[in-house]
Short mmCIF file of C-alpha atoms in Angstrom, two decimals:
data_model
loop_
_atom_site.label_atom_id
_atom_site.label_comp_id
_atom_site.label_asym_id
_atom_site.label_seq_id
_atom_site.Cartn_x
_atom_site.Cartn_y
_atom_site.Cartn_z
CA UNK A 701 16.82 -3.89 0.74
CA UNK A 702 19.05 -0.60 0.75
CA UNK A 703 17.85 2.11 2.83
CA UNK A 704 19.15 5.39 1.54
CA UNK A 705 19.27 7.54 4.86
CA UNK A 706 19.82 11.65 5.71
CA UNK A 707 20.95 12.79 8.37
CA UNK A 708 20.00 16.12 10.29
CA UNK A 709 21.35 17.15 13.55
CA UNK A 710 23.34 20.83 14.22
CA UNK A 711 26.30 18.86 15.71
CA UNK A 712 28.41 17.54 13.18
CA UNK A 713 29.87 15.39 15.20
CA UNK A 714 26.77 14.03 16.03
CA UNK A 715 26.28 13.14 12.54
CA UNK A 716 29.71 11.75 12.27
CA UNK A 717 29.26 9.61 15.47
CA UNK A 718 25.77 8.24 13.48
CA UNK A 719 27.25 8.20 10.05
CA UNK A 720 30.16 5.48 11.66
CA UNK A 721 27.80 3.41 13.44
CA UNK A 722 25.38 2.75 10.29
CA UNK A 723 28.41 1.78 8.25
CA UNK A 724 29.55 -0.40 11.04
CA UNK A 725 26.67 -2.26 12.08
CA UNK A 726 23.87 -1.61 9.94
CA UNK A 727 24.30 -3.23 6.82
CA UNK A 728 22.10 -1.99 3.59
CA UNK A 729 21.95 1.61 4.75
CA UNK A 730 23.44 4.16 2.44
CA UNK A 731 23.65 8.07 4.21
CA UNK A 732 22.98 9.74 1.20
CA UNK A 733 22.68 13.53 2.32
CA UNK A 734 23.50 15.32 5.60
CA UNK A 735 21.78 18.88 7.11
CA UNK A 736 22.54 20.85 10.08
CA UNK A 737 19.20 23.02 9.92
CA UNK A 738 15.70 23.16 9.09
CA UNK A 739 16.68 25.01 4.94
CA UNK A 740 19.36 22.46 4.20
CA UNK A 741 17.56 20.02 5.60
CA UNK A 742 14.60 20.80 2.89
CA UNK A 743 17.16 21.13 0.42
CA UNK A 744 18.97 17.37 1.43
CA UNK A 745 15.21 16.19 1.56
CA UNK A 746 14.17 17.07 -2.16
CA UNK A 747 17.14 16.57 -3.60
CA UNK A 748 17.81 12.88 -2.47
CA UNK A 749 14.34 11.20 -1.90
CA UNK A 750 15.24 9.16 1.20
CA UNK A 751 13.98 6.34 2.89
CA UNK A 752 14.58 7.13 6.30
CA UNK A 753 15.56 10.54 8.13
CA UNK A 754 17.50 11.02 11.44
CA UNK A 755 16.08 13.83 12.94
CA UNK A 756 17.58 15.74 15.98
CA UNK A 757 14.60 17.83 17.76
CA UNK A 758 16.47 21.04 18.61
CA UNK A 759 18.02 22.83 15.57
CA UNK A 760 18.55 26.55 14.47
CA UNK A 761 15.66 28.62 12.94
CA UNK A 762 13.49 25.89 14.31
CA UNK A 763 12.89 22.30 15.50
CA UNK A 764 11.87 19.36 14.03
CA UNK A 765 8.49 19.71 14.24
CA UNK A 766 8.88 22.53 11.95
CA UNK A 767 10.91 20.82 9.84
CA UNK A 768 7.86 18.52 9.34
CA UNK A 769 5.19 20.71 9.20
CA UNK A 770 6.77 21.79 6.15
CA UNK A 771 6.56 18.03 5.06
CA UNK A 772 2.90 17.09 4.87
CA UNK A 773 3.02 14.82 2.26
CA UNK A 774 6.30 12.62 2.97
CA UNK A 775 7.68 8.99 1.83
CA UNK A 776 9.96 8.36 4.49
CA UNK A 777 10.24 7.07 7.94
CA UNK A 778 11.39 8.96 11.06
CA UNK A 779 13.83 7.73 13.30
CA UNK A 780 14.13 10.75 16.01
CA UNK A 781 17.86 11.45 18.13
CA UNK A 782 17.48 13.28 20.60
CA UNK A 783 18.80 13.97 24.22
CA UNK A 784 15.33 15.36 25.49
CA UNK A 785 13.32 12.59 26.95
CA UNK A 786 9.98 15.46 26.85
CA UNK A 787 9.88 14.95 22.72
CA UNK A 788 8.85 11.44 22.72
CA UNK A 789 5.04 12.17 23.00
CA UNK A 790 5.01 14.45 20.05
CA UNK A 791 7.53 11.93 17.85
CA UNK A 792 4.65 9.60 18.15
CA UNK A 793 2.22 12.44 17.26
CA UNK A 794 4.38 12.83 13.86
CA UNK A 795 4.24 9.07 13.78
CA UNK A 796 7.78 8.50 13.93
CA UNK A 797 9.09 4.94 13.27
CA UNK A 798 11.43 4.72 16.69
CA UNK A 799 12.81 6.90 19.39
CA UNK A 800 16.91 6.98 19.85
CA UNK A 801 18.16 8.83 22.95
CA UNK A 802 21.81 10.25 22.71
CA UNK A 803 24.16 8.76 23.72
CA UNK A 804 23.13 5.74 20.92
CA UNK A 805 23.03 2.37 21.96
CA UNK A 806 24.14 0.42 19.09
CA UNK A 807 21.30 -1.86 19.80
CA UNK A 808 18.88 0.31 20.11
CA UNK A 809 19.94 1.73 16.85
CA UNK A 810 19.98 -1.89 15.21
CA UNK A 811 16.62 -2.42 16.11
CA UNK A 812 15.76 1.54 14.53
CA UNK A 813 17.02 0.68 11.55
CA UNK A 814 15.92 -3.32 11.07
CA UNK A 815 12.39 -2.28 12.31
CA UNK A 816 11.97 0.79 9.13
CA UNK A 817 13.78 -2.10 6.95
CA UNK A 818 10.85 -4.28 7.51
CA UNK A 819 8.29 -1.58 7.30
CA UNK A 820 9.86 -0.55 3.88
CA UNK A 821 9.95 -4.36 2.56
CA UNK A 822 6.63 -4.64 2.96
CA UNK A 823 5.16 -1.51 1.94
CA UNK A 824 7.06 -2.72 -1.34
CA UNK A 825 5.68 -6.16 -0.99
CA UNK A 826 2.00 -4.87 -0.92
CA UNK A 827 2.70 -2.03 -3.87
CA UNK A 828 3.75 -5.01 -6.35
CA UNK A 829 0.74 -6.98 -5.32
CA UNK A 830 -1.62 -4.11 -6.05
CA UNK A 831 -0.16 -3.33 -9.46
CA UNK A 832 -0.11 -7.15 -10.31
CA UNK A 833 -3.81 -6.57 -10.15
CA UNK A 834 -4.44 -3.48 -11.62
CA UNK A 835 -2.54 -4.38 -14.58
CA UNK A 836 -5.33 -6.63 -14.87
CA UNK A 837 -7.97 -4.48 -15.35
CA UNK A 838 -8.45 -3.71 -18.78
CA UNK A 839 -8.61 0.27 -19.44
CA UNK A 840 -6.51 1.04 -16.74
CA UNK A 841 -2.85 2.33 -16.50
CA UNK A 842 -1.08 3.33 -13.34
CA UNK A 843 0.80 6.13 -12.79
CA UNK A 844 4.00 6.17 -10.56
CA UNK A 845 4.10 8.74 -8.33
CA UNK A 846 6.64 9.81 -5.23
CA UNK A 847 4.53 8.63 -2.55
CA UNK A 848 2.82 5.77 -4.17
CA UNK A 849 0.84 5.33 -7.89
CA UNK A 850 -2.42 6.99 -9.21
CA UNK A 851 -4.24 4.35 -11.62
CA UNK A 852 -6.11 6.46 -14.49
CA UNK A 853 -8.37 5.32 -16.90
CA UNK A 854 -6.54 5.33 -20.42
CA UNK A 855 -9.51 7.16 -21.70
CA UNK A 856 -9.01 9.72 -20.11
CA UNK A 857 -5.87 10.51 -21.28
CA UNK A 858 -5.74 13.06 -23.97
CA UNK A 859 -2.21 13.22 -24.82
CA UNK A 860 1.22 12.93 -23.50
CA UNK A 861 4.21 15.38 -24.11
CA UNK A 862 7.94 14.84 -23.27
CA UNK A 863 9.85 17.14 -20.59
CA UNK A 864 13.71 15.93 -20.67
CA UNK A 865 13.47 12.22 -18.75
CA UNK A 866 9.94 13.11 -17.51
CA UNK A 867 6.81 13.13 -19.16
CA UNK A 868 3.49 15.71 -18.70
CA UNK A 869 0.00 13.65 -18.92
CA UNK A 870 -2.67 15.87 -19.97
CA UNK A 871 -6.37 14.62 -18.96
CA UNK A 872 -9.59 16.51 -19.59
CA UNK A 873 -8.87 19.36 -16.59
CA UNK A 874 -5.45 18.66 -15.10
CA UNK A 875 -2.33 17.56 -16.22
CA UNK A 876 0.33 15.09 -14.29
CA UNK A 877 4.37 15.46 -14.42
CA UNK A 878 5.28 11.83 -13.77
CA UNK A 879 9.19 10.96 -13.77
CA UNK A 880 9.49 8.45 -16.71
CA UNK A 881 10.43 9.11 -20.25
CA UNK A 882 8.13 9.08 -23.31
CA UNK A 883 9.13 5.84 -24.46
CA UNK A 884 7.63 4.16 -21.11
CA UNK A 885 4.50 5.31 -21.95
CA UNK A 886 4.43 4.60 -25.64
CA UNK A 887 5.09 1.13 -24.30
CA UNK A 888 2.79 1.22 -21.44
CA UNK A 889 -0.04 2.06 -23.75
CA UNK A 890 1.02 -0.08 -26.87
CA UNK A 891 -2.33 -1.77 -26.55
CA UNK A 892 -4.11 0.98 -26.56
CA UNK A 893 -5.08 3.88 -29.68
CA UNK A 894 -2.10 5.67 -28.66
CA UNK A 895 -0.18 7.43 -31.57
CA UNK A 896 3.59 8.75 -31.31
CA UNK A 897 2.89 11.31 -33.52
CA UNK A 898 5.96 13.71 -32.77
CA UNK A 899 9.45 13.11 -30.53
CA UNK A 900 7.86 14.93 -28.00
CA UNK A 901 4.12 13.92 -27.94
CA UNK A 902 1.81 10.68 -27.74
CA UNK A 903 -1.56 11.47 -28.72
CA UNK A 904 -5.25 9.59 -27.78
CA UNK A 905 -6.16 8.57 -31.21
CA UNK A 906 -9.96 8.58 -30.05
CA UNK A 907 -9.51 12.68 -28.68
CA UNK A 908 -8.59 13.61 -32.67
CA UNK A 909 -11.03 15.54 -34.55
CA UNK A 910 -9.05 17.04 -37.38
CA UNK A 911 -6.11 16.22 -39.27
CA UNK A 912 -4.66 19.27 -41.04
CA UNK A 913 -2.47 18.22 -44.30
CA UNK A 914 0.81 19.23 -44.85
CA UNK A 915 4.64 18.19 -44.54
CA UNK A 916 3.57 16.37 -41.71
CA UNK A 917 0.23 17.54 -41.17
CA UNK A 918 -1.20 18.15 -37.72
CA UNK A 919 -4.22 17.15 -35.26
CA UNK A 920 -6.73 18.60 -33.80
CA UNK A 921 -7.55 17.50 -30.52
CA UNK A 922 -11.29 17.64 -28.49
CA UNK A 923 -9.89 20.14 -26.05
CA UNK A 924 -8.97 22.31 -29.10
CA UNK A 925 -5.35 21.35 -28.64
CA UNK A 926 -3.16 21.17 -32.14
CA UNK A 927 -0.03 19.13 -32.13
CA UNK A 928 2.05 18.84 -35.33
CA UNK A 929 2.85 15.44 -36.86
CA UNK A 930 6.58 14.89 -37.83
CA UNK A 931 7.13 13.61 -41.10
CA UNK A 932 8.22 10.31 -40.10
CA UNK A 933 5.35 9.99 -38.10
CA UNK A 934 3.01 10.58 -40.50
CA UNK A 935 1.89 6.89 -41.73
CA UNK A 936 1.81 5.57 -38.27
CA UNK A 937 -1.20 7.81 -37.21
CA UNK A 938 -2.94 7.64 -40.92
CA UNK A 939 -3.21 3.76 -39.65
CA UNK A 940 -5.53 4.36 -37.28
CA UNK A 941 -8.06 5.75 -40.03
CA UNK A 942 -7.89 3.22 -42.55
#
């Protein structure tokens, strides 16, 4: 599997040095972004979702344990480069994947790198197998998320509005921003009393209360939420009242 890897160290040729030696010898890893400090480095971070970070310990306006402080909630593995032997006790702390010391051994790096593959491959491995079985379970739809899934009960979904290629999921007292289009849910939920009722909005049929006539018309939602009904739309919700 392709790891897509960042790279943060002050020294650019540092990073240059690392950048070679992945393309080299480490096949399947992609160095998709590149920092020299703790605000690019946030920037690199949220802009490119990686797999795997290179972190250097000593950087300006702060380490790299303030880098990760910042980070509480992250989706990637840790592969620390350092030249200070003192950091390795709190690298474990932060639960990093593997310890370089600078100079890099290109076998030490090798063994980095093939040791986060295998951690990633089967984190992967044991995500598939739980959504094989919660796609079992009738009433239940799960929910992709950056760090993993949320599985939701389809009833309590009250409606669903478009945002560009995401989609907002409104439930009875929060609401979800979830990066897949519309159309994935109107699919995901085809077996369900879902209604595309508008371009921009998939309604719970069992949440309507009122339908207000007109061009279109409109509904009225339990949560006192109106949505208006496109034309086109129209005969596709009536359906569900026959």
């Amino acid at each position: 599997m392709e790891l897509k890897a960042v790279l943060i160290d002050d020294e650019a040729q540092s990073r240059e040095i690392l950048e070679n030696y992945l393309l080299k010898y480490c096949n399947g890893v992609r160095v998709s972004g590149q920092a020299s400090n703790i605000n690019e480095a946030m920037e690199v971070i949220g802009n490119t979702d990686p797999d795997l970070l290179f972190l250097d310990v000593e950087m300006p306006f702060g380490n790299a344990f303030d880098l990760l402080e910042k980070l509480p909630d992250r989706n990637f593995e840790i592969i620390f480069v350092t030249a200070y032997q003192q950091y390795a006790m709190d690298a474990l702390n932060q639960h990093a994947a593997y310890y370089l010391m600078k100079p890099i051994s290109i076998d030490a790096l090798v063994s980095a790198v093939d040791y986060v593959r295998e951690i990633k491959a089967r984190e992967a491995a044991l995500n598939d197998k739980v959504l094989q079985g919660v796609k079992k379970v009738e009433g239940k739809i799960t929910i992709p998320l950056q760090d993993g899934f949320e599985v939701l009960d389809v009833s309590q979904i009250h409606y669903c509005q478009a945002d560009d290629n995401y989609t907002r999921i409104f439930l009875a007292n929060r609401k979800i921003l979830v990066s897949k289009t519309l159309k994935y849910f109107e699919e995901a939920l085809s077996a369900f009393p879902f209604a595309r009722v508008h371009k921009s909005y998939l309604v719970n049929v069992s949440e309507v209360v009122r339908y207000r006539k007109g061009k279109g018309g409109s509904v009225l939602l339990n949560s006192g939420k109106e949505i208006m009904v496109a034309p086109s739309r129209k005969r596709e919700l009536l359906r569900f009242f026959e």
